[in-house]
C-alpha cells in the first residue's frame, strides 16, 4: 500500500505539534503569520511544531483552532474526548433540502415560471423575515429550495434579453440569501458553488446593485477562507468599487449602501492582515458613505447604514486584537440599535470577543448570553462564541466556570 506524501492529521499517533504543522500547511499559512494572529511569533509556532514546547494553554489551543478554522478541536488536539465542532456545526436540519435545490438541474419545461416581479417580492419578504426572526436559518431555509428553483425557471423561460437580465438578478439574490443560510454550515464546497453562481448570475444581470451584493459576499467567502485568500478578497472589492464609485453621484440609497458595505469589507480584510492603517481608513471612508444615506436606512442584505458603523468599528478593533479599543467602541455602539435580530446577535459576539481580549471574561459571557437571547441560531453556529464559552468553562473561578458551562450546555457544546 503506498504511503501518502502528507500524513493524515486525524490518524494516530500524531503529536499536537505534528497536527499543527499539517493543518497550518494545508491552510497555506506561514509560521510567522500564524504566530502573529495569536499574538505570539513564528519561533513560538516552530517550537510547538517541533515538540520543544508542549500543548499550550486551552485558550491558545482555541485561538489556534479559530485562526486555522478547523472543523473540530479533535483535529488539532487528537483527543477524542473533546469533539467540539467550532466553525462547522452538525448542520442545520434544512441543509440537505437547500443542497438538493442548488444541485438540481432545472429545465425550461418543468412548469410555468413565476413572473420576476413576484420573485422580487418574495425575496423582499424573505430578507425581512430573516431580520425579524430569532431562528433566521429556519425561516430562510424553509423558503430557499422553492425560491432557487423558481428563479432558475424564470431565467430559462425569459422571452427577451431584458426579461432574462431581470431574472438573473433575482436568481443572484436567491443565491445571496442561500449564502447567509450556509454560513458556518459543514459544506464549504456548497458555499463556494453558491457564491460563484451568484456572482455569475449578477454579472449576467448587468445590474450594478446585484453585482455589488454578489461581490460583497464573494469577498467575504475569500476572506473567511484564510490568509492565503486575502489577496483574492481584495481583488474582488477593488474591482467592484472601481465599477460602482463612478455611479455614486446619481445612485439610489441601495447602490450607495452596497458601495459602503464593500468599502468596509476592504477594511475588514485589511484588519485580518493586521494592516491597521488601511483598516481604519476604509472604515472612515465607509462612514462617510453611510452619512449620505437617509436617516434610519438599513440595507436589507448587508445591514449597511448609519446604525451599523459603530458595530463595524468594534469588529475592526477585535480583528486587530485591540481589546481596549473594542470595549470603547462597544460602549458607543449601544447608542444606536441595529434593526435586525441576527445582525444584533453577531454584533454582541464581536463585543464579547472585545471584552475577552480586554481581560473581562465575565462581561464577555454576559454579552454572549444577550446574543443568545436575541438570536439563538446566530450564536449556535459561531466559532468565536463557542471558543470563548469553552475556554471559560475551564476557568479556575467557580462562578465563571458554572456560568460558562451553563451556556455551553444551552449551545449544545457540553452534555447537561
XYZ file of C-alpha atoms in Angstrom:
416
model
C 0.000 0.000 0.000
C 1.537 3.360 -0.950
C 2.361 5.786 1.829
C 0.804 9.263 1.354
C 3.246 12.138 0.981
C 1.474 14.144 3.709
C 0.382 12.397 6.917
C -3.259 12.471 7.859
C -3.710 14.680 10.980
C -6.642 12.543 12.043
C -4.592 9.344 12.231
C -2.934 8.332 15.499
C -0.403 8.630 16.898
C 0.406 12.163 15.756
C 1.585 14.644 18.333
C -0.016 18.065 18.759
C 2.893 19.795 17.013
C 2.677 17.473 14.007
C -1.050 18.101 13.687
C -0.490 21.838 13.967
C 2.134 21.799 11.209
C -0.029 19.728 8.848
C -3.132 21.871 9.387
C -1.139 25.108 9.078
C 0.480 23.898 5.836
C -2.855 22.813 4.381
C -4.214 26.281 5.134
C -1.246 27.882 3.366
C -0.302 29.916 6.457
C 3.335 30.605 7.383
C 4.641 30.212 10.917
C 5.082 33.966 11.190
C 1.513 34.581 10.022
C 0.038 32.070 12.446
C 2.147 33.341 15.324
C 1.163 36.924 14.640
C -2.533 36.068 14.546
C -2.385 34.567 18.043
C -0.194 37.347 19.481
C 2.887 35.127 19.598
C 5.527 34.706 16.898
C 6.890 32.360 14.288
C 9.526 30.994 16.671
C 6.791 30.006 19.154
C 4.878 28.160 16.430
C 8.071 26.381 15.346
C 8.721 25.316 18.937
C 5.222 23.837 19.132
C 5.564 22.044 15.821
C 8.947 20.542 16.617
C 7.886 19.422 20.084
C 10.207 21.737 22.012
C 7.051 23.167 23.592
C 4.146 21.027 24.725
C 0.448 21.679 24.166
C -0.234 25.314 25.121
C -2.948 26.647 27.407
C -6.520 25.863 26.423
C -7.228 29.452 25.393
C -4.293 29.351 22.974
C -5.415 25.987 21.580
C -8.820 27.544 20.912
C -7.222 30.592 19.304
C -5.096 28.375 17.027
C -8.199 26.395 16.092
C -10.040 29.657 15.410
C -7.335 31.003 13.100
C -6.888 27.690 11.261
C -10.683 27.276 11.149
C -10.520 23.592 11.976
C -13.864 21.813 11.893
C -13.391 20.206 15.295
C -10.927 20.538 18.173
C -10.117 16.840 17.814
C -8.434 17.634 14.501
C -5.887 19.775 16.329
C -5.568 18.052 19.695
C -6.018 14.433 18.650
C -8.056 13.931 21.811
C -11.442 12.325 21.016
C -12.748 13.342 24.434
C -13.179 16.923 23.201
C -15.006 16.537 19.853
C -16.201 20.135 19.723
C -17.333 21.496 16.342
C -16.154 25.117 16.140
C -16.642 26.649 12.711
C -18.882 23.973 11.281
C -21.640 22.635 13.448
C -23.607 19.467 12.830
C -25.569 21.158 10.073
C -28.969 22.767 10.094
C -31.917 20.368 9.594
C -32.786 22.144 6.327
C -29.255 21.921 4.894
C -29.986 18.785 2.857
C -33.017 20.378 1.181
C -31.072 23.539 0.323
C -28.199 21.454 -1.052
C -30.621 19.451 -3.210
C -32.169 22.654 -4.584
C -28.750 24.041 -5.534
C -27.677 20.777 -7.168
C -30.942 20.162 -9.023
C -30.963 20.504 -12.797
C -33.727 22.846 -13.868
C -35.188 22.722 -17.355
C -37.390 25.292 -19.042
C -40.344 22.914 -19.359
C -40.534 21.829 -15.707
C -43.568 24.078 -15.158
C -44.539 27.678 -15.762
C -42.155 30.097 -14.106
C -43.424 32.882 -11.859
C -43.003 36.483 -13.049
C -39.793 38.219 -11.988
C -41.799 40.814 -10.055
C -43.309 38.056 -7.937
C -39.854 36.604 -7.238
C -38.597 40.030 -6.219
C -41.495 40.462 -3.782
C -40.846 37.016 -2.275
C -37.176 37.848 -1.826
C -38.051 41.124 -0.084
C -40.303 39.219 2.314
C -37.591 36.617 2.898
C -34.997 39.245 3.829
C -37.473 40.992 6.147
C -38.355 37.674 7.804
C -34.673 36.886 8.294
C -34.009 40.158 10.100
C -37.086 39.759 12.302
C -36.512 36.159 13.354
C -34.510 34.730 16.235
C -34.305 31.491 14.211
C -33.308 33.066 10.918
C -31.784 29.966 9.314
C -35.011 28.074 9.832
C -37.001 30.926 8.307
C -34.914 31.294 5.153
C -34.061 27.588 4.886
C -37.768 26.837 4.539
C -38.073 29.287 1.618
C -34.827 28.710 -0.249
C -35.477 25.461 -2.170
C -38.547 26.792 -3.954
C -37.044 30.267 -4.424
C -33.920 28.884 -6.081
C -35.899 26.565 -8.351
C -38.376 29.270 -9.359
C -35.606 31.766 -10.064
C -33.806 29.227 -12.260
C -37.064 28.572 -14.138
C -37.656 32.272 -14.664
C -34.212 32.644 -16.236
C -34.798 29.625 -18.502
C -38.202 30.874 -19.685
C -37.304 34.537 -20.180
C -38.728 35.737 -23.504
C -36.346 38.658 -24.077
C -32.894 39.886 -23.143
C -34.387 42.449 -20.775
C -36.501 39.824 -19.017
C -33.534 37.469 -18.782
C -31.339 40.116 -17.141
C -34.064 40.871 -14.579
C -34.479 37.156 -13.887
C -30.704 36.742 -13.483
C -30.796 39.478 -10.868
C -33.472 37.592 -8.898
C -31.515 34.335 -9.237
C -28.353 36.009 -7.969
C -30.254 37.407 -4.983
C -31.627 33.925 -4.238
C -28.058 32.649 -4.098
C -27.142 35.580 -1.845
C -29.871 34.549 0.575
C -28.527 30.989 0.408
C -25.052 32.180 1.414
C -26.439 33.580 4.646
C -28.032 30.215 5.350
C -24.806 28.338 4.535
C -22.504 30.431 6.733
C -20.822 28.146 9.305
C -22.517 25.070 7.852
C -20.410 21.916 7.279
C -20.312 22.107 3.491
C -17.660 24.510 2.235
C -17.927 23.200 -1.326
C -21.633 24.050 -1.421
C -20.950 27.557 -0.128
C -18.412 28.141 -2.895
C -20.772 26.790 -5.570
C -23.453 29.190 -4.411
C -21.034 32.131 -4.200
C -19.711 31.549 -7.715
C -23.171 31.006 -9.224
C -24.422 34.151 -7.547
C -21.566 36.203 -8.959
C -22.037 34.809 -12.479
C -25.793 35.481 -12.384
C -25.121 39.001 -11.106
C -22.756 39.733 -13.988
C -25.314 38.361 -16.444
C -27.923 40.695 -14.933
C -25.749 43.763 -15.646
C -27.422 45.343 -12.603
C -24.902 47.357 -10.524
C -26.573 46.740 -7.178
C -26.883 42.997 -7.795
C -23.222 42.848 -8.852
C -22.233 44.723 -5.699
C -24.105 42.334 -3.398
C -22.664 39.230 -5.065
C -19.152 40.706 -4.938
C -19.572 41.610 -1.255
C -20.466 38.004 -0.440
C -17.689 36.642 -2.654
C -15.140 38.825 -0.868
C -16.364 37.537 2.484
C -16.030 33.937 1.321
C -12.434 34.567 0.246
C -11.566 36.412 3.449
C -13.011 33.694 5.660
C -11.097 31.015 3.736
C -7.916 32.187 5.470
C -4.844 34.415 4.925
C -3.826 32.868 1.565
C -7.117 34.096 0.090
C -6.970 37.695 1.320
C -5.488 38.889 -1.985
C -8.477 37.389 -3.811
C -10.828 39.192 -1.416
C -9.011 42.459 -2.117
C -9.171 41.872 -5.869
C -12.949 41.427 -5.736
C -13.590 44.522 -3.617
C -11.146 46.721 -5.543
C -12.555 45.801 -8.957
C -16.165 46.177 -7.844
C -15.579 49.520 -6.147
C -13.866 50.790 -9.301
C -17.034 49.869 -11.166
C -19.511 51.290 -8.624
C -17.890 54.506 -7.401
C -18.339 56.446 -10.689
C -22.078 55.710 -10.403
C -22.456 57.261 -6.937
C -23.410 60.841 -7.870
C -26.810 59.684 -9.180
C -27.073 56.477 -7.158
C -30.062 55.134 -5.245
C -29.724 54.527 -1.485
C -29.306 50.784 -2.157
C -26.386 51.382 -4.525
C -24.763 53.842 -2.117
C -25.160 51.297 0.682
C -23.587 48.382 -1.182
C -20.670 50.636 -2.096
C -20.270 51.484 1.578
C -20.501 47.815 2.565
C -17.777 46.890 0.073
C -15.603 49.746 1.310
C -15.853 48.448 4.855
C -15.228 44.917 3.588
C -11.857 46.080 2.275
C -11.082 47.348 5.773
C -12.211 44.096 7.373
C -9.840 42.097 5.160
C -7.032 44.537 5.990
C -7.706 44.070 9.700
C -7.389 40.305 9.294
C -3.907 41.020 7.910
C -3.277 43.356 10.877
C -2.925 46.293 8.457
C -4.164 48.874 10.932
C -3.870 51.961 8.734
C -5.785 50.526 5.773
C -8.429 49.043 8.064
C -9.321 52.309 9.783
C -9.031 54.403 6.601
C -11.557 52.089 4.975
C -13.838 52.439 7.977
C -13.602 56.254 7.775
C -14.474 56.138 4.085
C -17.390 53.748 4.714
C -18.692 56.046 7.471
C -18.605 58.994 5.067
C -20.612 56.961 2.537
C -23.097 55.959 5.261
C -23.638 59.633 6.071
C -25.157 60.097 2.583
C -27.920 57.605 3.342
C -31.315 58.675 4.678
C -31.746 58.625 8.456
C -32.891 55.167 9.503
C -31.931 53.485 6.211
C -30.902 49.835 6.567
C -29.666 47.741 3.631
C -31.704 44.523 3.517
C -28.774 42.239 2.594
C -25.596 43.719 4.095
C -27.230 45.570 7.028
C -25.188 48.614 5.993
C -26.337 52.011 7.183
C -25.510 54.631 9.771
C -26.645 52.345 12.601
C -24.094 49.654 11.821
C -20.930 51.777 11.608
C -20.232 51.651 15.340
C -20.631 47.867 15.233
C -18.181 47.764 12.327
C -15.686 49.693 14.452
C -15.929 47.006 17.147
C -15.238 44.336 14.537
C -12.111 46.099 13.259
C -10.739 46.580 16.759
C -11.305 42.916 17.569
C -9.676 41.709 14.353
C -6.703 43.984 15.090
C -6.506 42.460 18.603
C -7.130 45.879 20.176
C -9.186 44.824 23.188
C -9.347 48.216 24.864
C -10.414 49.944 21.650
C -13.052 47.266 21.051
C -14.506 47.882 24.514
C -14.524 51.653 23.925
C -16.284 51.221 20.600
C -18.776 48.793 22.184
C -19.929 51.491 24.570
C -20.519 53.855 21.630
C -22.310 51.227 19.547
C -25.087 50.663 22.085
C -26.378 54.186 21.423
C -27.757 53.136 18.028
C -29.759 49.895 17.878
C -29.435 47.687 14.789
C -32.844 46.762 13.291
C -32.022 43.084 12.779
C -32.044 40.234 15.281
C -29.253 38.149 13.671
C -27.083 41.198 12.950
C -27.502 42.408 16.526
C -26.562 38.976 17.850
C -23.471 38.891 15.644
C -22.515 42.329 16.930
C -22.892 41.066 20.508
C -20.485 38.242 19.696
C -17.955 40.764 18.397
C -18.409 42.778 21.600
C -17.824 39.623 23.641
C -14.614 38.992 21.737
C -13.509 42.521 22.564
C -14.246 42.159 26.278
C -12.468 38.807 26.304
C -9.405 40.338 24.652
C -9.522 43.106 27.248
C -9.392 40.617 30.118
C -13.073 40.935 31.088
C -14.367 37.349 30.710
C -17.401 37.819 32.954
C -18.632 40.702 30.811
C -17.916 38.652 27.686
C -20.120 35.823 28.966
C -22.890 38.252 29.882
C -22.800 39.714 26.360
C -22.913 36.226 24.823
C -25.989 35.478 26.906
C -27.592 38.587 25.407
C -26.610 37.378 21.938
C -28.327 34.068 22.614
C -31.488 35.815 23.770
C -31.556 37.895 20.595
C -30.887 35.153 18.031
C -30.021 31.634 19.262
C -29.186 30.390 15.758
C -26.522 33.052 15.317
C -24.501 32.114 18.370
C -25.112 28.358 17.997
C -23.093 28.283 14.768
C -20.455 30.907 15.602
C -16.963 29.594 16.263
C -15.744 32.703 18.081
C -18.577 32.491 20.596
C -18.005 28.782 21.126
C -14.297 29.331 21.730
C -14.949 31.888 24.484
C -17.573 29.718 26.165
C -15.389 26.609 26.105
C -12.364 28.466 27.424
C -14.290 29.923 30.364
C -15.911 26.542 31.080
C -12.367 25.579 32.158
C -11.891 28.683 34.304
C -10.367 28.427 37.771
C -13.102 30.777 39.030
C -16.007 28.604 40.117
C -18.807 31.085 39.445
C -17.466 31.917 35.989
C -16.952 28.247 35.210
C -20.560 27.462 36.187
C -21.899 30.335 34.104
C -19.883 29.325 31.041
C -20.795 25.664 31.475
C -24.490 26.527 31.632
C -24.171 28.482 28.377
C -22.165 25.646 26.824
C -24.969 23.209 27.644
C -27.512 25.622 26.155
C -25.455 25.808 22.950
C -25.077 22.024 22.819
C -21.315 22.121 23.372
C -21.464 20.122 26.611
C -23.845 17.455 27.816
C -26.290 18.500 30.531
